[in-house]
Amino acid sequence: MEKPCLSVVVPCYNEESVLGAFYEEITKTAESIRDKVECEFLFVDDGSKDRTLEILKELADRDERVSYISFSRNFGKESGIYAGLSNAVGDYVVLMDADLQHPPCYIPEMLDTILSGEYDSVAMRRVDREGEGKIRSFFSRMFYKFNKKISGVDIVEGATDYRMMTRQMVDAVLDMPEYNRFTKGIFAWVGFRTKWIGYHNVERVAGETKWSFSSLLSYSINGIVSFSTVPLAMSSFLGVFFCIFSFVMMIWLIVKTLIFGNAVSGYPTIVTVILFMSGLQLLMFGVLGQYISRSYMEGKHRPIYIAREKKVKRSVVGAEGERGGKRFEAKKETEEK
Ligand code: UDP
Ligand code: MG
């Protein structure tokens, strides 16, 4: 009987300094599980400006298990993940970073858990954030707490994108063709039985993180807006609250004027109230804007990524950059024929 295939999907952006070490590690791991699965290594070059693509081509020439997709520009990690998952051929797919912060040594354990049939997915979570800035990890923790409270999906604290999934779960993820992709939320949203394995944070072997504080902030806002409409409802609650408050104030002012007469005072109160209320209104417009801009972008139906060149094993996929839904359909049709 033919062995099942495990696809290792790796989004890479300017990773020339780590790819060699990563390849070495991952091939060693593949060797250790060769009696259970065959491996495919699918690298997604997310419009790198360094020698990442050249290195990938060299690896692909040398090793036929290596495939790659190269984007026409930098589309972001989420697009890289999507491209990787939609071009992977494996019965199982493991998603990991190129910088060895997702240590390949956990793959055998993940694979055994999946093969046991008890779980559809095995995901890794960091139990500490050693080596990460204090402010960064504080905001990160706040985000996960807040997100859990207001959106139905429970993203486990410290959850990473390092995860192994069955084909069934991968197809479910690909069946969500949204343009604003928050993969951690999508993984939680599709459900399935997930086993969490904790591990200690590892620092990047070489190169630099691609995430600035502002990109992490917009990532968190995207995470909240993508999975919760609670911020929209907030304006209604605040509106009701301030209506009641202003009604009480009005009565108090009328009574006060009747008893004490109309003395002109209260300038600071008026200015403060005006500033506060206009600030609140702008804030709520901003919240509204976040949702409208996202639905505007969704409405354009732009492709999630555009590939400039690729060498992949999968021949059944349709035109490059097609939306997930269509791609999924195309794949199913081809399989049925
Ligand atoms: N990455 C990507 N596109 C981007 C930014 C990052 O494909 O626009 C990849 C990157 O090459 C790495 C992974 O995403 O394999 C995680 O990025 P990084 O290590 O910079 O993030 P951190 O580990 O610091 O959160
Ligand atoms: Mg990293």
CSV table of C-alpha atoms and ligand atoms in Angstrom, one decimal:
chain,number,residue,atom,x,y,z
A,1,MET,CA,0.0,0.0,0.0
A,2,GLU,CA,1.2,3.5,-0.8
A,3,LYS,CA,2.3,5.6,2.1
A,4,PRO,CA,0.3,8.7,2.9
A,5,CYS,CA,1.9,12.0,2.1
A,6,LEU,CA,2.7,14.8,4.5
A,7,SER,CA,3.0,18.3,3.1
A,8,VAL,CA,5.2,20.7,5.0
A,9,VAL,CA,4.0,24.2,4.1
A,10,VAL,CA,6.5,27.1,4.8
A,11,PRO,CA,5.7,30.8,4.2
A,12,CYS,CA,9.0,32.6,3.6
A,13,TYR,CA,9.7,36.3,3.4
A,14,ASN,CA,13.4,37.4,3.1
A,15,GLU,CA,14.6,34.2,4.8
A,16,GLU,CA,17.9,33.6,2.9
A,17,SER,CA,19.8,33.4,6.1
A,18,VAL,CA,17.7,30.6,7.6
A,19,LEU,CA,16.5,28.5,4.7
A,20,GLY,CA,19.7,26.3,4.5
A,21,ALA,CA,19.4,25.4,8.2
A,22,PHE,CA,15.7,24.9,8.0
A,23,TYR,CA,16.1,22.5,5.0
A,24,GLU,CA,18.7,20.5,6.8
A,25,GLU,CA,16.5,20.2,9.9
A,26,ILE,CA,13.3,19.3,8.1
A,27,THR,CA,15.0,16.7,5.9
A,28,LYS,CA,16.4,15.0,9.0
A,29,THR,CA,12.9,15.0,10.5
A,30,ALA,CA,11.5,13.6,7.3
A,31,GLU,CA,14.0,10.8,7.4
A,32,SER,CA,12.9,9.9,11.0
A,33,ILE,CA,9.3,9.4,9.9
A,34,ARG,CA,9.9,7.9,6.5
A,35,ASP,CA,8.4,4.6,7.4
A,36,LYS,CA,5.0,6.3,8.1
A,37,VAL,CA,4.7,9.1,5.5
A,38,GLU,CA,6.3,10.5,2.4
A,39,CYS,CA,7.1,14.2,2.7
A,40,GLU,CA,6.6,17.1,0.4
A,41,PHE,CA,8.2,20.5,1.2
A,42,LEU,CA,6.2,23.4,-0.2
A,43,PHE,CA,7.8,26.8,0.3
A,44,VAL,CA,5.9,30.0,-0.4
A,45,ASP,CA,8.1,32.9,-1.3
A,46,ASP,CA,6.1,35.9,-0.3
A,47,GLY,CA,7.7,38.4,-2.7
A,48,SER,CA,11.1,38.3,-1.0
A,49,LYS,CA,13.7,40.9,-1.9
A,50,ASP,CA,16.7,38.8,-1.1
A,51,ARG,CA,18.0,35.5,-2.4
A,52,THR,CA,15.1,33.4,-1.0
A,53,LEU,CA,13.7,32.4,-4.3
A,54,GLU,CA,17.1,31.5,-5.7
A,55,ILE,CA,17.8,29.3,-2.8
A,56,LEU,CA,14.4,27.6,-3.2
A,57,LYS,CA,15.1,26.9,-6.8
A,58,GLU,CA,18.4,25.4,-5.9
A,59,LEU,CA,16.7,23.2,-3.4
A,60,ALA,CA,14.0,22.2,-5.8
A,61,ASP,CA,16.6,21.2,-8.4
A,62,ARG,CA,18.4,19.1,-5.9
A,63,ASP,CA,15.5,17.5,-4.2
A,64,GLU,CA,12.3,16.6,-6.0
A,65,ARG,CA,10.3,16.7,-2.7
A,66,VAL,CA,10.8,20.5,-2.7
A,67,SER,CA,8.1,22.7,-4.4
A,68,TYR,CA,7.8,26.4,-4.4
A,69,ILE,CA,5.4,29.2,-5.2
A,70,SER,CA,6.7,32.7,-5.7
A,71,PHE,CA,4.4,35.7,-5.3
A,72,SER,CA,4.5,38.8,-7.6
A,73,ARG,CA,5.0,40.9,-4.5
A,74,ASN,CA,4.7,40.7,-0.7
A,75,PHE,CA,1.1,39.7,0.1
A,76,GLY,CA,1.7,38.9,3.8
A,77,LYS,CA,1.9,35.7,5.8
A,78,GLU,CA,-1.8,35.0,5.7
A,79,SER,CA,-1.8,34.9,1.9
A,80,GLY,CA,1.3,32.7,2.0
A,81,ILE,CA,-0.5,30.3,4.3
A,82,TYR,CA,-3.5,30.2,2.0
A,83,ALA,CA,-1.4,29.7,-1.1
A,84,GLY,CA,0.6,26.9,0.6
A,85,LEU,CA,-2.5,25.1,1.9
A,86,SER,CA,-4.3,25.3,-1.5
A,87,ASN,CA,-1.3,23.9,-3.4
A,88,ALA,CA,-0.4,21.2,-0.9
A,89,VAL,CA,-1.0,17.6,-2.1
A,90,GLY,CA,-0.6,15.8,1.2
A,91,ASP,CA,-3.1,13.7,3.1
A,92,TYR,CA,-1.8,15.6,6.1
A,93,VAL,CA,-0.4,19.1,6.1
A,94,VAL,CA,1.9,20.8,8.6
A,95,LEU,CA,2.3,24.5,8.6
A,96,MET,CA,5.4,26.1,10.0
A,97,ASP,CA,7.7,29.1,10.0
A,98,ALA,CA,11.0,29.1,8.1
A,99,ASP,CA,13.1,30.5,11.0
A,100,LEU,CA,13.1,27.3,13.1
A,101,GLN,CA,11.0,29.0,15.8
A,102,HIS,CA,8.6,26.1,15.1
A,103,PRO,CA,11.0,23.3,15.9
A,104,PRO,CA,10.7,20.4,13.5
A,105,CYS,CA,11.4,17.9,16.3
A,106,TYR,CA,7.7,18.0,17.3
A,107,ILE,CA,6.6,16.7,13.9
A,108,PRO,CA,6.9,13.0,14.8
A,109,GLU,CA,4.8,13.5,17.9
A,110,MET,CA,2.2,15.5,16.0
A,111,LEU,CA,2.1,12.9,13.2
A,112,ASP,CA,1.6,10.0,15.7
A,113,THR,CA,-1.3,11.9,17.3
A,114,ILE,CA,-3.0,12.5,13.9
A,115,LEU,CA,-2.3,9.0,12.7
A,116,SER,CA,-4.0,7.6,15.8
A,117,GLY,CA,-7.2,9.0,14.4
A,118,GLU,CA,-8.2,10.6,17.7
A,119,TYR,CA,-7.5,14.1,16.5
A,120,ASP,CA,-8.0,16.0,13.3
A,121,SER,CA,-5.4,18.6,14.1
A,122,VAL,CA,-2.4,19.1,16.4
A,123,ALA,CA,-1.4,22.6,17.2
A,124,MET,CA,1.5,24.1,19.2
A,125,ARG,CA,1.2,26.8,21.8
A,126,ARG,CA,4.0,28.7,23.4
A,127,VAL,CA,3.9,28.4,27.2
A,128,ASP,CA,6.2,31.4,27.6
A,129,ARG,CA,7.4,34.3,25.6
A,130,GLU,CA,11.0,34.3,26.5
A,131,GLY,CA,13.2,36.4,24.3
A,132,GLU,CA,10.2,38.6,23.4
A,133,GLY,CA,9.9,42.3,24.5
A,134,LYS,CA,7.8,42.9,27.7
A,135,ILE,CA,5.5,45.4,26.1
A,136,ARG,CA,4.9,43.2,23.1
A,137,SER,CA,4.0,40.2,25.1
A,138,PHE,CA,1.8,42.3,27.4
A,139,PHE,CA,-0.3,43.6,24.4
A,140,SER,CA,-0.3,40.2,22.9
A,141,ARG,CA,-1.8,38.6,26.0
A,142,MET,CA,-4.3,41.5,26.3
A,143,PHE,CA,-5.4,40.9,22.7
A,144,TYR,CA,-6.1,37.2,23.2
A,145,LYS,CA,-8.1,37.8,26.3
A,146,PHE,CA,-10.1,40.6,24.7
A,147,ASN,CA,-10.7,38.6,21.6
A,148,LYS,CA,-11.8,35.6,23.5
A,149,LYS,CA,-14.4,37.7,25.4
A,150,ILE,CA,-16.0,39.3,22.4
A,151,SER,CA,-15.8,36.8,19.6
A,152,GLY,CA,-17.3,33.4,19.8
A,153,VAL,CA,-14.0,31.7,18.7
A,154,ASP,CA,-11.7,30.7,21.4
A,155,ILE,CA,-8.1,31.3,20.4
A,156,VAL,CA,-5.9,29.5,22.9
A,157,GLU,CA,-3.4,31.8,24.5
A,158,GLY,CA,0.0,31.5,23.0
A,159,ALA,CA,-1.4,29.7,20.0
A,160,THR,CA,1.0,29.7,17.0
A,161,ASP,CA,0.5,28.9,13.4
A,162,TYR,CA,2.5,25.7,13.9
A,163,ARG,CA,-0.1,23.1,13.2
A,164,MET,CA,-0.7,19.7,11.6
A,165,MET,CA,-4.1,19.0,10.0
A,166,THR,CA,-5.9,16.3,8.1
A,167,ARG,CA,-6.9,16.8,4.5
A,168,GLN,CA,-10.5,17.2,5.7
A,169,MET,CA,-9.6,20.2,7.9
A,170,VAL,CA,-7.4,21.8,5.2
A,171,ASP,CA,-10.3,21.6,2.8
A,172,ALA,CA,-12.6,23.2,5.4
A,173,VAL,CA,-10.1,26.0,5.9
A,174,LEU,CA,-9.7,26.5,2.1
A,175,ASP,CA,-13.5,26.6,1.8
A,176,MET,CA,-13.4,30.0,3.6
A,177,PRO,CA,-12.4,32.2,0.8
A,178,GLU,CA,-12.4,35.5,2.6
A,179,TYR,CA,-9.9,38.1,1.6
A,180,ASN,CA,-9.2,39.4,5.1
A,181,ARG,CA,-7.7,36.3,6.4
A,182,PHE,CA,-7.0,35.8,10.1
A,183,THR,CA,-5.8,32.2,10.0
A,184,LYS,CA,-5.7,31.6,13.8
A,185,GLY,CA,-9.3,32.5,14.0
A,186,ILE,CA,-10.2,30.4,10.9
A,187,PHE,CA,-8.5,27.4,12.5
A,188,ALA,CA,-10.6,27.8,15.6
A,189,TRP,CA,-13.8,28.6,13.7
A,190,VAL,CA,-13.7,25.5,11.5
A,191,GLY,CA,-13.7,23.4,14.7
A,192,PHE,CA,-12.5,19.7,14.6
A,193,ARG,CA,-10.8,17.9,17.4
A,194,THR,CA,-7.6,19.7,18.1
A,195,LYS,CA,-4.8,18.6,20.5
A,196,TRP,CA,-2.7,21.4,21.9
A,197,ILE,CA,1.0,20.8,22.7
A,198,GLY,CA,2.9,23.4,24.8
A,199,TYR,CA,6.5,24.3,24.1
A,200,HIS,CA,9.0,26.9,25.2
A,201,ASN,CA,9.6,29.8,22.9
A,202,VAL,CA,12.7,29.5,20.7
A,203,GLU,CA,14.5,32.5,19.3
A,204,ARG,CA,14.9,32.9,15.6
A,205,VAL,CA,18.1,31.2,14.4
A,206,ALA,CA,19.1,34.1,12.1
A,207,GLY,CA,17.5,37.1,10.3
A,208,GLU,CA,14.9,39.4,11.8
A,209,THR,CA,11.3,39.3,12.7
A,210,LYS,CA,9.1,40.7,9.9
A,211,TRP,CA,6.5,42.0,12.4
A,212,SER,CA,6.7,45.6,13.6
A,213,PHE,CA,4.6,46.7,16.5
A,214,SER,CA,2.2,48.5,14.1
A,215,SER,CA,1.8,45.5,11.9
A,216,LEU,CA,1.0,43.4,15.0
A,217,LEU,CA,-1.6,46.0,16.0
A,218,SER,CA,-3.3,45.9,12.6
A,219,TYR,CA,-3.1,42.1,12.8
A,220,SER,CA,-5.0,42.2,16.1
A,221,ILE,CA,-7.6,44.6,14.8
A,222,ASN,CA,-8.1,42.4,11.8
A,223,GLY,CA,-8.5,39.4,14.2
A,224,ILE,CA,-11.2,41.1,16.2
A,225,VAL,CA,-13.1,42.6,13.3
A,226,SER,CA,-12.9,39.4,11.3
A,227,PHE,CA,-14.6,37.3,14.0
A,228,SER,CA,-16.8,39.6,16.1
A,229,THR,CA,-19.5,42.2,15.5
A,230,VAL,CA,-19.5,43.1,19.2
A,231,PRO,CA,-17.7,46.5,18.6
A,232,LEU,CA,-20.5,47.4,16.2
A,233,ALA,CA,-23.1,46.8,18.9
A,234,MET,CA,-21.1,48.8,21.4
A,235,SER,CA,-22.2,52.1,19.8
A,236,SER,CA,-25.8,51.1,20.4
A,237,PHE,CA,-25.1,50.4,24.1
A,238,LEU,CA,-23.2,53.6,24.5
A,239,GLY,CA,-26.0,55.5,22.7
A,240,VAL,CA,-28.6,54.2,25.0
A,241,PHE,CA,-26.5,54.9,28.0
A,242,PHE,CA,-25.9,58.5,27.1
A,243,CYS,CA,-29.5,59.1,26.2
A,244,ILE,CA,-30.5,58.0,29.7
A,245,PHE,CA,-27.7,60.0,31.2
A,246,SER,CA,-28.7,63.2,29.2
A,247,PHE,CA,-32.3,62.8,30.2
A,248,VAL,CA,-31.4,62.6,33.9
A,249,MET,CA,-29.1,65.7,33.4
A,250,MET,CA,-31.9,67.6,31.7
A,251,ILE,CA,-34.4,67.0,34.6
A,252,TRP,CA,-31.7,68.0,37.1
A,253,LEU,CA,-30.9,71.2,35.2
A,254,ILE,CA,-34.6,72.2,34.9
A,255,VAL,CA,-35.1,71.6,38.6
A,256,LYS,CA,-31.9,73.5,39.5
A,257,THR,CA,-32.9,76.5,37.3
A,258,LEU,CA,-36.4,76.6,38.8
A,259,ILE,CA,-35.0,76.6,42.4
A,260,PHE,CA,-31.8,78.7,42.0
A,261,GLY,CA,-32.5,80.7,38.9
A,262,ASN,CA,-30.5,80.8,35.7
A,263,ALA,CA,-26.9,81.7,36.7
A,264,VAL,CA,-24.5,81.5,33.7
A,265,SER,CA,-21.8,79.1,34.7
A,266,GLY,CA,-20.8,75.6,33.9
A,267,TYR,CA,-18.5,76.5,31.0
A,268,PRO,CA,-15.9,73.7,31.8
A,269,THR,CA,-18.7,71.1,32.1
A,270,ILE,CA,-20.0,72.1,28.6
A,271,VAL,CA,-16.7,72.0,27.0
A,272,THR,CA,-15.8,68.7,28.6
A,273,VAL,CA,-19.1,67.1,27.6
A,274,ILE,CA,-18.8,68.4,24.0
A,275,LEU,CA,-15.2,67.1,23.6
A,276,PHE,CA,-16.1,63.8,25.2
A,277,MET,CA,-19.2,63.2,23.1
A,278,SER,CA,-17.5,64.2,19.8
A,279,GLY,CA,-14.6,62.0,20.6
A,280,LEU,CA,-16.9,59.1,21.3
A,281,GLN,CA,-18.7,59.7,18.1
A,282,LEU,CA,-15.6,59.7,16.0
A,283,LEU,CA,-14.4,56.5,17.8
A,284,MET,CA,-17.7,54.8,16.8
A,285,PHE,CA,-17.4,56.1,13.3
A,286,GLY,CA,-13.9,54.6,13.2
A,287,VAL,CA,-15.3,51.2,14.4
A,288,LEU,CA,-17.9,51.4,11.8
A,289,GLY,CA,-15.3,52.2,9.2
A,290,GLN,CA,-13.3,49.1,10.1
A,291,TYR,CA,-16.2,46.9,9.2
A,292,ILE,CA,-17.2,48.9,6.1
A,293,SER,CA,-13.7,48.9,4.7
A,294,ARG,CA,-13.5,45.2,5.2
A,295,SER,CA,-16.7,44.4,3.5
A,296,TYR,CA,-15.7,46.8,0.7
A,297,MET,CA,-12.5,44.9,0.2
A,298,GLU,CA,-14.4,41.6,0.3
A,299,GLY,CA,-16.8,42.9,-2.3
A,300,LYS,CA,-14.0,43.6,-4.8
A,301,HIS,CA,-13.2,39.8,-4.9
A,302,ARG,CA,-9.6,40.4,-5.4
A,303,PRO,CA,-7.3,37.3,-5.5
A,304,ILE,CA,-5.7,36.5,-2.1
A,305,TYR,CA,-2.3,36.2,-3.9
A,306,ILE,CA,-0.8,36.3,-7.3
A,307,ALA,CA,2.0,33.9,-8.2
A,308,ARG,CA,4.7,35.0,-10.5
A,309,GLU,CA,6.2,31.5,-10.9
A,310,LYS,CA,5.8,28.2,-9.3
A,311,LYS,CA,6.8,24.6,-9.4
A,312,VAL,CA,4.2,22.5,-7.6
A,313,LYS,CA,3.2,18.9,-7.6
A,314,ARG,CA,-0.5,19.6,-7.8
A,315,SER,CA,-1.7,19.8,-11.4
A,316,VAL,CA,-5.4,20.0,-10.7
A,317,VAL,CA,-5.7,23.6,-9.4
A,318,GLY,CA,-7.3,26.2,-11.6
A,319,ALA,CA,-6.0,29.6,-12.6
A,320,GLU,CA,-3.6,31.3,-10.2
A,321,GLY,CA,-5.0,33.6,-7.6
A,322,GLU,CA,-8.5,32.2,-7.8
A,323,ARG,CA,-10.6,32.6,-4.7
A,324,GLY,CA,-10.8,29.6,-2.3
A,325,GLY,CA,-14.3,28.6,-3.0
A,326,LYS,CA,-13.9,28.4,-6.7
A,327,ARG,CA,-10.5,26.6,-6.3
A,328,PHE,CA,-12.1,24.1,-4.0
A,329,GLU,CA,-14.9,23.4,-6.5
A,330,ALA,CA,-12.4,23.0,-9.4
A,331,LYS,CA,-10.4,20.6,-7.4
A,332,LYS,CA,-13.4,18.5,-6.5
A,333,GLU,CA,-14.6,18.4,-10.1
A,334,THR,CA,-11.2,17.2,-11.3
A,335,GLU,CA,-11.1,14.5,-8.7
A,336,GLU,CA,-14.5,13.2,-9.7
A,337,LYS,CA,-13.7,12.8,-13.3
B,1,UDP,N1,6.4,35.8,6.6
B,1,UDP,C1,5.8,35.9,5.4
B,1,UDP,N2,5.3,37.1,4.9
B,1,UDP,C2,5.4,38.2,5.6
B,1,UDP,C3,6.0,38.2,6.9
B,1,UDP,C4,6.4,36.9,7.4
B,1,UDP,O1,5.7,34.8,4.7
B,1,UDP,O2,5.0,39.3,5.1
B,1,UDP,C5,6.9,34.5,7.2
B,1,UDP,C6,8.3,34.5,7.6
B,1,UDP,O3,9.2,34.3,6.6
B,1,UDP,C7,8.3,33.4,8.7
B,1,UDP,C8,6.9,33.5,9.3
B,1,UDP,O4,6.1,34.2,8.3
B,1,UDP,O5,8.5,32.1,8.1
B,1,UDP,C9,6.9,34.2,10.6
B,1,UDP,O6,7.5,35.4,10.5
B,1,UDP,P1,8.5,36.0,11.6
B,1,UDP,O7,9.4,35.0,12.1
B,1,UDP,O8,9.1,37.3,11.1
B,1,UDP,O9,7.4,36.4,12.8
B,1,UDP,P2,7.6,36.1,14.3
B,1,UDP,O10,8.1,34.7,14.5
B,1,UDP,O11,8.6,37.1,14.8
B,1,UDP,O12,6.2,36.3,14.9
B,2,MG,MG,9.7,33.9,13.7
